[in-house]
Amino acid sequence: MDSQAGPYLNMRALCSPLGAARLCQLAMGCAVIAMVTHSAGFSGSQGVFCMAAWCFCFAMTVVVFFLDATRLYSCLPISWENLTVTCAAFATLMYVTASVVYPLFFVQSECPYAGCDVRNFRIAVTVCSILGTLAYAAEVALCRARPGQAVVGYMATVSGLLKVVQGFVACIIFGALANRSEYSHYVATIYCVVVYAFCFVLTVVVVIMTVCGRTKAVRCMSFDRFVVVCTLLEVLLYLSASVVWPVFCFDTKYGSPWRPSSCPQGKCPWDSKVVVAVFSSVNFGLYVADLIYSQRIRFVSSRMHSNSRV
């Protein structure tokens, strides 16, 4: 070993609040997966989603922790800070969803036919999943840019974190659209689907550009201006979709404002239409907030740049 070289392991990744948060993520993820496979169990599309979310987040955290601890991330042509905070924010949303879905469909107050041990394991899974959510949220809080501090990466800002939430909400919309939403009945609802897809792709492009460190590719118009222009376009498109979708789904001329009594639970097109309508409004609000914060970031960065020239 070269005595002049530094340590091979990144001690900050092991002995720091950020390292402790990631170790907690690994511990909770391992506990959840072990208990589910051992006795808690899962079934149906809801259980498959929860298990897939936990396994994906666990594998992602293992890779992030290993690359950070061994400093191998320096060999990758990416912005490490942007990538890690994006992964943590996405994992937080996945864990929040799984922590709600799993107890809702699998935890009962009475002991099931398999005995109270199964119920107790499922309660323990829920508790560990909630703790994992807190661990991922702690990493986001530790990496998030704060006023007065130098911004390391765009994804650490409020605008960057909103991009992750927007993409996650869009995935919920796509899931509802695929579940008997009957969006193909009218041209107007097809237009809404095109809007959702276009805005999702645009959001993903911005995230990929920041994670891959390709913001210099758009320096001809500046990355902050590029983000503001894209966000403004998304706000206008989502505004139109948030108005058009409810009209063509719940107006008496095109659909029903009330849930049909004969509609089967879990297979009702009306339910999917409601989910799309609600989360369209949610994403519209997120894009509006993103536009406000993006403009604020641009103003602050421009002012700091002008002050530095003075």
PDB file of N, CA and C in Angstrom, residues 31-106:
ATOM      1  N   ALA A  31     -34.605  -6.202   6.633  1.00  0.00           N
ATOM      2  CA  ALA A  31     -35.590  -6.736   7.577  1.00  0.00           C
ATOM      3  C   ALA A  31     -36.945  -6.929   6.910  1.00  0.00           C
ATOM      4  N   VAL A  32     -37.361  -5.949   6.121  1.00  0.00           N
ATOM      5  CA  VAL A  32     -38.656  -6.041   5.445  1.00  0.00           C
ATOM      6  C   VAL A  32     -38.687  -7.222   4.483  1.00  0.00           C
ATOM      7  N   ILE A  33     -37.676  -7.323   3.632  1.00  0.00           N
ATOM      8  CA  ILE A  33     -37.639  -8.406   2.640  1.00  0.00           C
ATOM      9  C   ILE A  33     -37.578  -9.767   3.321  1.00  0.00           C
ATOM     10  N   ALA A  34     -36.788  -9.871   4.401  1.00  0.00           N
ATOM     11  CA  ALA A  34     -36.668 -11.144   5.110  1.00  0.00           C
ATOM     12  C   ALA A  34     -37.995 -11.552   5.744  1.00  0.00           C
ATOM     13  N   MET A  35     -38.687 -10.610   6.386  1.00  0.00           N
ATOM     14  CA  MET A  35     -39.951 -10.954   7.048  1.00  0.00           C
ATOM     15  C   MET A  35     -41.058 -11.274   6.055  1.00  0.00           C
ATOM     16  N   VAL A  36     -41.074 -10.563   4.929  1.00  0.00           N
ATOM     17  CA  VAL A  36     -42.107 -10.832   3.923  1.00  0.00           C
ATOM     18  C   VAL A  36     -41.912 -12.219   3.320  1.00  0.00           C
ATOM     19  N   THR A  37     -40.676 -12.559   2.992  1.00  0.00           N
ATOM     20  CA  THR A  37     -40.418 -13.876   2.395  1.00  0.00           C
ATOM     21  C   THR A  37     -40.522 -15.006   3.422  1.00  0.00           C
ATOM     22  N   HIS A  38     -40.256 -14.682   4.692  1.00  0.00           N
ATOM     23  CA  HIS A  38     -40.281 -15.725   5.723  1.00  0.00           C
ATOM     24  C   HIS A  38     -41.696 -16.106   6.136  1.00  0.00           C
ATOM     25  N   SER A  39     -42.509 -15.118   6.510  1.00  0.00           N
ATOM     26  CA  SER A  39     -43.819 -15.462   7.057  1.00  0.00           C
ATOM     27  C   SER A  39     -44.917 -14.480   6.698  1.00  0.00           C
ATOM     28  N   ALA A  40     -44.597 -13.193   6.542  1.00  0.00           N
ATOM     29  CA  ALA A  40     -45.648 -12.197   6.311  1.00  0.00           C
ATOM     30  C   ALA A  40     -46.370 -12.438   5.000  1.00  0.00           C
ATOM     31  N   GLY A  41     -45.611 -12.691   3.945  1.00  0.00           N
ATOM     32  CA  GLY A  41     -46.200 -13.024   2.661  1.00  0.00           C
ATOM     33  C   GLY A  41     -46.792 -11.837   1.926  1.00  0.00           C
ATOM     34  N   PHE A  42     -47.136 -12.073   0.670  1.00  0.00           N
ATOM     35  CA  PHE A  42     -47.791 -11.063  -0.160  1.00  0.00           C
ATOM     36  C   PHE A  42     -48.498 -11.786  -1.299  1.00  0.00           C
ATOM     37  N   SER A  43     -49.477 -11.123  -1.882  1.00  0.00           N
ATOM     38  CA  SER A  43     -50.232 -11.708  -2.989  1.00  0.00           C
ATOM     39  C   SER A  43     -50.898 -10.590  -3.770  1.00  0.00           C
ATOM     40  N   GLY A  44     -51.313 -10.903  -4.988  1.00  0.00           N
ATOM     41  CA  GLY A  44     -52.005  -9.927  -5.808  1.00  0.00           C
ATOM     42  C   GLY A  44     -51.085  -8.839  -6.326  1.00  0.00           C
ATOM     43  N   SER A  45     -51.649  -7.953  -7.123  1.00  0.00           N
ATOM     44  CA  SER A  45     -50.857  -6.872  -7.714  1.00  0.00           C
ATOM     45  C   SER A  45     -50.346  -5.905  -6.654  1.00  0.00           C
ATOM     46  N   GLN A  46     -51.134  -5.695  -5.573  1.00  0.00           N
ATOM     47  CA  GLN A  46     -50.696  -4.787  -4.517  1.00  0.00           C
ATOM     48  C   GLN A  46     -49.471  -5.331  -3.792  1.00  0.00           C
ATOM     49  N   GLY A  47     -49.499  -6.623  -3.477  1.00  0.00           N
ATOM     50  CA  GLY A  47     -48.360  -7.226  -2.803  1.00  0.00           C
ATOM     51  C   GLY A  47     -47.124  -7.265  -3.683  1.00  0.00           C
ATOM     52  N   VAL A  48     -47.330  -7.558  -4.959  1.00  0.00           N
ATOM     53  CA  VAL A  48     -46.192  -7.579  -5.892  1.00  0.00           C
ATOM     54  C   VAL A  48     -45.561  -6.202  -5.991  1.00  0.00           C
ATOM     55  N   PHE A  49     -46.400  -5.165  -6.033  1.00  0.00           N
ATOM     56  CA  PHE A  49     -45.855  -3.805  -6.098  1.00  0.00           C
ATOM     57  C   PHE A  49     -45.018  -3.488  -4.862  1.00  0.00           C
ATOM     58  N   CYS A  50     -45.556  -3.813  -3.677  1.00  0.00           N
ATOM     59  CA  CYS A  50     -44.825  -3.512  -2.432  1.00  0.00           C
ATOM     60  C   CYS A  50     -43.498  -4.244  -2.392  1.00  0.00           C
ATOM     61  N   MET A  51     -43.520  -5.522  -2.738  1.00  0.00           N
ATOM     62  CA  MET A  51     -42.285  -6.308  -2.711  1.00  0.00           C
ATOM     63  C   MET A  51     -41.284  -5.790  -3.738  1.00  0.00           C
ATOM     64  N   ALA A  52     -41.775  -5.438  -4.926  1.00  0.00           N
ATOM     65  CA  ALA A  52     -40.893  -4.894  -5.960  1.00  0.00           C
ATOM     66  C   ALA A  52     -40.284  -3.566  -5.510  1.00  0.00           C
ATOM     67  N   ALA A  53     -41.083  -2.728  -4.847  1.00  0.00           N
ATOM     68  CA  ALA A  53     -40.579  -1.436  -4.366  1.00  0.00           C
ATOM     69  C   ALA A  53     -39.491  -1.635  -3.329  1.00  0.00           C
ATOM     70  N   TRP A  54     -39.721  -2.517  -2.367  1.00  0.00           N
ATOM     71  CA  TRP A  54     -38.721  -2.751  -1.326  1.00  0.00           C
ATOM     72  C   TRP A  54     -37.435  -3.340  -1.898  1.00  0.00           C
ATOM     73  N   CYS A  55     -37.575  -4.308  -2.803  1.00  0.00           N
ATOM     74  CA  CYS A  55     -36.383  -4.942  -3.392  1.00  0.00           C
ATOM     75  C   CYS A  55     -35.606  -3.962  -4.261  1.00  0.00           C
ATOM     76  N   PHE A  56     -36.321  -3.174  -5.044  1.00  0.00           N
ATOM     77  CA  PHE A  56     -35.646  -2.204  -5.917  1.00  0.00           C
ATOM     78  C   PHE A  56     -34.886  -1.171  -5.093  1.00  0.00           C
ATOM     79  N   CYS A  57     -35.532  -0.635  -4.064  1.00  0.00           N
ATOM     80  CA  CYS A  57     -34.880   0.375  -3.233  1.00  0.00           C
ATOM     81  C   CYS A  57     -33.691  -0.205  -2.477  1.00  0.00           C
ATOM     82  N   PHE A  58     -33.826  -1.449  -2.009  1.00  0.00           N
ATOM     83  CA  PHE A  58     -32.722  -2.094  -1.307  1.00  0.00           C
ATOM     84  C   PHE A  58     -31.522  -2.272  -2.238  1.00  0.00           C
ATOM     85  N   ALA A  59     -31.772  -2.785  -3.458  1.00  0.00           N
ATOM     86  CA  ALA A  59     -30.685  -2.985  -4.414  1.00  0.00           C
ATOM     87  C   ALA A  59     -30.047  -1.650  -4.795  1.00  0.00           C
ATOM     88  N   MET A  60     -30.875  -0.625  -4.977  1.00  0.00           N
ATOM     89  CA  MET A  60     -30.356   0.693  -5.329  1.00  0.00           C
ATOM     90  C   MET A  60     -29.480   1.251  -4.207  1.00  0.00           C
ATOM     91  N   THR A  61     -29.906   1.069  -2.961  1.00  0.00           N
ATOM     92  CA  THR A  61     -29.130   1.568  -1.830  1.00  0.00           C
ATOM     93  C   THR A  61     -27.816   0.817  -1.682  1.00  0.00           C
ATOM     94  N   VAL A  62     -27.834  -0.482  -1.936  1.00  0.00           N
ATOM     95  CA  VAL A  62     -26.590  -1.270  -1.882  1.00  0.00           C
ATOM     96  C   VAL A  62     -25.581  -0.732  -2.879  1.00  0.00           C
ATOM     97  N   VAL A  63     -26.033  -0.466  -4.100  1.00  0.00           N
ATOM     98  CA  VAL A  63     -25.132   0.046  -5.138  1.00  0.00           C
ATOM     99  C   VAL A  63     -24.587   1.425  -4.755  1.00  0.00           C
ATOM    100  N   VAL A  64     -25.482   2.308  -4.299  1.00  0.00           N
ATOM    101  CA  VAL A  64     -25.068   3.668  -3.922  1.00  0.00           C
ATOM    102  C   VAL A  64     -24.072   3.625  -2.767  1.00  0.00           C
ATOM    103  N   PHE A  65     -24.375   2.828  -1.746  1.00  0.00           N
ATOM    104  CA  PHE A  65     -23.503   2.744  -0.577  1.00  0.00           C
ATOM    105  C   PHE A  65     -22.136   2.177  -0.955  1.00  0.00           C
ATOM    106  N   PHE A  66     -22.127   1.140  -1.787  1.00  0.00           N
ATOM    107  CA  PHE A  66     -20.865   0.513  -2.195  1.00  0.00           C
ATOM    108  C   PHE A  66     -20.012   1.478  -3.005  1.00  0.00           C
ATOM    109  N   LEU A  67     -20.623   2.157  -3.979  1.00  0.00           N
ATOM    110  CA  LEU A  67     -19.866   3.091  -4.813  1.00  0.00           C
ATOM    111  C   LEU A  67     -19.343   4.264  -3.994  1.00  0.00           C
ATOM    112  N   ASP A  68     -20.137   4.726  -3.030  1.00  0.00           N
ATOM    113  CA  ASP A  68     -19.712   5.858  -2.205  1.00  0.00           C
ATOM    114  C   ASP A  68     -18.607   5.439  -1.238  1.00  0.00           C
ATOM    115  N   ALA A  69     -18.749   4.271  -0.647  1.00  0.00           N
ATOM    116  CA  ALA A  69     -17.762   3.816   0.330  1.00  0.00           C
ATOM    117  C   ALA A  69     -16.409   3.515  -0.308  1.00  0.00           C
ATOM    118  N   THR A  70     -16.421   3.028  -1.536  1.00  0.00           N
ATOM    119  CA  THR A  70     -15.178   2.660  -2.226  1.00  0.00           C
ATOM    120  C   THR A  70     -14.656   3.761  -3.140  1.00  0.00           C
ATOM    121  N   ARG A  71     -15.375   4.883  -3.231  1.00  0.00           N
ATOM    122  CA  ARG A  71     -15.019   6.014  -4.092  1.00  0.00           C
ATOM    123  C   ARG A  71     -15.037   5.663  -5.579  1.00  0.00           C
ATOM    124  N   LEU A  72     -15.652   4.572  -5.931  1.00  0.00           N
ATOM    125  CA  LEU A  72     -15.692   4.173  -7.340  1.00  0.00           C
ATOM    126  C   LEU A  72     -16.610   5.062  -8.164  1.00  0.00           C
ATOM    127  N   TYR A  73     -17.452   5.842  -7.498  1.00  0.00           N
ATOM    128  CA  TYR A  73     -18.341   6.729  -8.241  1.00  0.00           C
ATOM    129  C   TYR A  73     -17.564   7.762  -9.041  1.00  0.00           C
ATOM    130  N   SER A  74     -16.321   8.032  -8.608  1.00  0.00           N
ATOM    131  CA  SER A  74     -15.500   9.014  -9.326  1.00  0.00           C
ATOM    132  C   SER A  74     -15.129   8.531 -10.728  1.00  0.00           C
ATOM    133  N   CYS A  75     -15.268   7.236 -10.973  1.00  0.00           N
ATOM    134  CA  CYS A  75     -14.963   6.687 -12.298  1.00  0.00           C
ATOM    135  C   CYS A  75     -16.146   6.784 -13.252  1.00  0.00           C
ATOM    136  N   LEU A  76     -17.308   7.188 -12.741  1.00  0.00           N
ATOM    137  CA  LEU A  76     -18.521   7.238 -13.556  1.00  0.00           C
ATOM    138  C   LEU A  76     -18.730   8.652 -14.101  1.00  0.00           C
ATOM    139  N   PRO A  77     -19.168   8.762 -15.351  1.00  0.00           N
ATOM    140  CA  PRO A  77     -19.392  10.089 -15.960  1.00  0.00           C
ATOM    141  C   PRO A  77     -20.746  10.676 -15.568  1.00  0.00           C
ATOM    142  N   ILE A  78     -20.959  10.847 -14.263  1.00  0.00           N
ATOM    143  CA  ILE A  78     -22.235  11.332 -13.762  1.00  0.00           C
ATOM    144  C   ILE A  78     -22.003  12.361 -12.663  1.00  0.00           C
ATOM    145  N   SER A  79     -23.050  13.092 -12.351  1.00  0.00           N
ATOM    146  CA  SER A  79     -23.022  13.978 -11.192  1.00  0.00           C
ATOM    147  C   SER A  79     -23.491  13.170  -9.988  1.00  0.00           C
ATOM    148  N   TRP A  80     -22.561  12.792  -9.126  1.00  0.00           N
ATOM    149  CA  TRP A  80     -22.868  11.884  -8.024  1.00  0.00           C
ATOM    150  C   TRP A  80     -23.864  12.496  -7.046  1.00  0.00           C
ATOM    151  N   GLU A  81     -23.705  13.767  -6.744  1.00  0.00           N
ATOM    152  CA  GLU A  81     -24.621  14.419  -5.799  1.00  0.00           C
ATOM    153  C   GLU A  81     -26.053  14.425  -6.332  1.00  0.00           C
ATOM    154  N   ASN A  82     -26.206  14.734  -7.624  1.00  0.00           N
ATOM    155  CA  ASN A  82     -27.533  14.745  -8.222  1.00  0.00           C
ATOM    156  C   ASN A  82     -28.140  13.345  -8.247  1.00  0.00           C
ATOM    157  N   LEU A  83     -27.304  12.348  -8.553  1.00  0.00           N
ATOM    158  CA  LEU A  83     -27.815  10.975  -8.632  1.00  0.00           C
ATOM    159  C   LEU A  83     -28.284  10.478  -7.275  1.00  0.00           C
ATOM    160  N   THR A  84     -27.497  10.691  -6.238  1.00  0.00           N
ATOM    161  CA  THR A  84     -27.842  10.141  -4.929  1.00  0.00           C
ATOM    162  C   THR A  84     -29.089  10.785  -4.341  1.00  0.00           C
ATOM    163  N   VAL A  85     -29.235  12.098  -4.480  1.00  0.00           N
ATOM    164  CA  VAL A  85     -30.425  12.742  -3.918  1.00  0.00           C
ATOM    165  C   VAL A  85     -31.659  12.370  -4.732  1.00  0.00           C
ATOM    166  N   THR A  86     -31.488  12.137  -6.037  1.00  0.00           N
ATOM    167  CA  THR A  86     -32.616  11.674  -6.860  1.00  0.00           C
ATOM    168  C   THR A  86     -33.059  10.288  -6.429  1.00  0.00           C
ATOM    169  N   CYS A  87     -32.097   9.394  -6.223  1.00  0.00           N
ATOM    170  CA  CYS A  87     -32.419   8.034  -5.775  1.00  0.00           C
ATOM    171  C   CYS A  87     -33.096   8.054  -4.410  1.00  0.00           C
ATOM    172  N   ALA A  88     -32.600   8.883  -3.500  1.00  0.00           N
ATOM    173  CA  ALA A  88     -33.182   8.946  -2.159  1.00  0.00           C
ATOM    174  C   ALA A  88     -34.605   9.483  -2.190  1.00  0.00           C
ATOM    175  N   ALA A  89     -34.842  10.522  -3.009  1.00  0.00           N
ATOM    176  CA  ALA A  89     -36.190  11.086  -3.107  1.00  0.00           C
ATOM    177  C   ALA A  89     -37.154  10.082  -3.724  1.00  0.00           C
ATOM    178  N   PHE A  90     -36.713   9.382  -4.757  1.00  0.00           N
ATOM    179  CA  PHE A  90     -37.572   8.382  -5.401  1.00  0.00           C
ATOM    180  C   PHE A  90     -37.858   7.226  -4.450  1.00  0.00           C
ATOM    181  N   ALA A  91     -36.842   6.777  -3.724  1.00  0.00           N
ATOM    182  CA  ALA A  91     -37.031   5.692  -2.771  1.00  0.00           C
ATOM    183  C   ALA A  91     -37.975   6.098  -1.642  1.00  0.00           C
ATOM    184  N   THR A  92     -37.904   7.365  -1.227  1.00  0.00           N
ATOM    185  CA  THR A  92     -38.825   7.851  -0.194  1.00  0.00           C
ATOM    186  C   THR A  92     -40.270   7.709  -0.649  1.00  0.00           C
ATOM    187  N   LEU A  93     -40.538   8.110  -1.886  1.00  0.00           N
ATOM    188  CA  LEU A  93     -41.898   8.015  -2.420  1.00  0.00           C
ATOM    189  C   LEU A  93     -42.340   6.561  -2.562  1.00  0.00           C
ATOM    190  N   MET A  94     -41.427   5.706  -3.003  1.00  0.00           N
ATOM    191  CA  MET A  94     -41.756   4.279  -3.144  1.00  0.00           C
ATOM    192  C   MET A  94     -42.070   3.664  -1.780  1.00  0.00           C
ATOM    193  N   TYR A  95     -41.275   3.994  -0.775  1.00  0.00           N
ATOM    194  CA  TYR A  95     -41.490   3.454   0.571  1.00  0.00           C
ATOM    195  C   TYR A  95     -42.772   4.004   1.186  1.00  0.00           C
ATOM    196  N   VAL A  96     -43.061   5.280   0.959  1.00  0.00           N
ATOM    197  CA  VAL A  96     -44.308   5.841   1.475  1.00  0.00           C
ATOM    198  C   VAL A  96     -45.502   5.094   0.899  1.00  0.00           C
ATOM    199  N   THR A  97     -45.472   4.852  -0.402  1.00  0.00           N
ATOM    200  CA  THR A  97     -46.577   4.139  -1.050  1.00  0.00           C
ATOM    201  C   THR A  97     -46.709   2.721  -0.516  1.00  0.00           C
ATOM    202  N   ALA A  98     -45.581   2.012  -0.421  1.00  0.00           N
ATOM    203  CA  ALA A  98     -45.624   0.639   0.083  1.00  0.00           C
ATOM    204  C   ALA A  98     -46.065   0.595   1.542  1.00  0.00           C
ATOM    205  N   SER A  99     -45.666   1.593   2.330  1.00  0.00           N
ATOM    206  CA  SER A  99     -46.041   1.630   3.742  1.00  0.00           C
ATOM    207  C   SER A  99     -47.534   1.878   3.940  1.00  0.00           C
ATOM    208  N   VAL A 100     -48.181   2.433   2.927  1.00  0.00           N
ATOM    209  CA  VAL A 100     -49.631   2.644   2.990  1.00  0.00           C
ATOM    210  C   VAL A 100     -50.375   1.449   2.377  1.00  0.00           C
ATOM    211  N   VAL A 101     -49.899   0.976   1.240  1.00  0.00           N
ATOM    212  CA  VAL A 101     -50.600  -0.094   0.520  1.00  0.00           C
ATOM    213  C   VAL A 101     -50.539  -1.419   1.281  1.00  0.00           C
ATOM    214  N   TYR A 102     -49.374  -1.770   1.814  1.00  0.00           N
ATOM    215  CA  TYR A 102     -49.237  -3.090   2.445  1.00  0.00           C
ATOM    216  C   TYR A 102     -50.160  -3.268   3.649  1.00  0.00           C
ATOM    217  N   PRO A 103     -50.160  -2.377   4.632  1.00  0.00           N
ATOM    218  CA  PRO A 103     -51.090  -2.577   5.750  1.00  0.00           C
ATOM    219  C   PRO A 103     -52.552  -2.446   5.342  1.00  0.00           C
ATOM    220  N   LEU A 104     -52.825  -1.642   4.328  1.00  0.00           N
ATOM    221  CA  LEU A 104     -54.205  -1.458   3.885  1.00  0.00           C
ATOM    222  C   LEU A 104     -54.799  -2.743   3.340  1.00  0.00           C
ATOM    223  N   PHE A 105     -53.979  -3.542   2.655  1.00  0.00           N
ATOM    224  CA  PHE A 105     -54.482  -4.755   2.022  1.00  0.00           C
ATOM    225  C   PHE A 105     -54.126  -6.038   2.772  1.00  0.00           C
ATOM    226  N   PHE A 106     -53.148  -5.997   3.681  1.00  0.00           N
ATOM    227  CA  PHE A 106     -52.681  -7.250   4.281  1.00  0.00           C
ATOM    228  C   PHE A 106     -52.739  -7.280   5.806  1.00  0.00           C
TER     229      PHE A 106
END
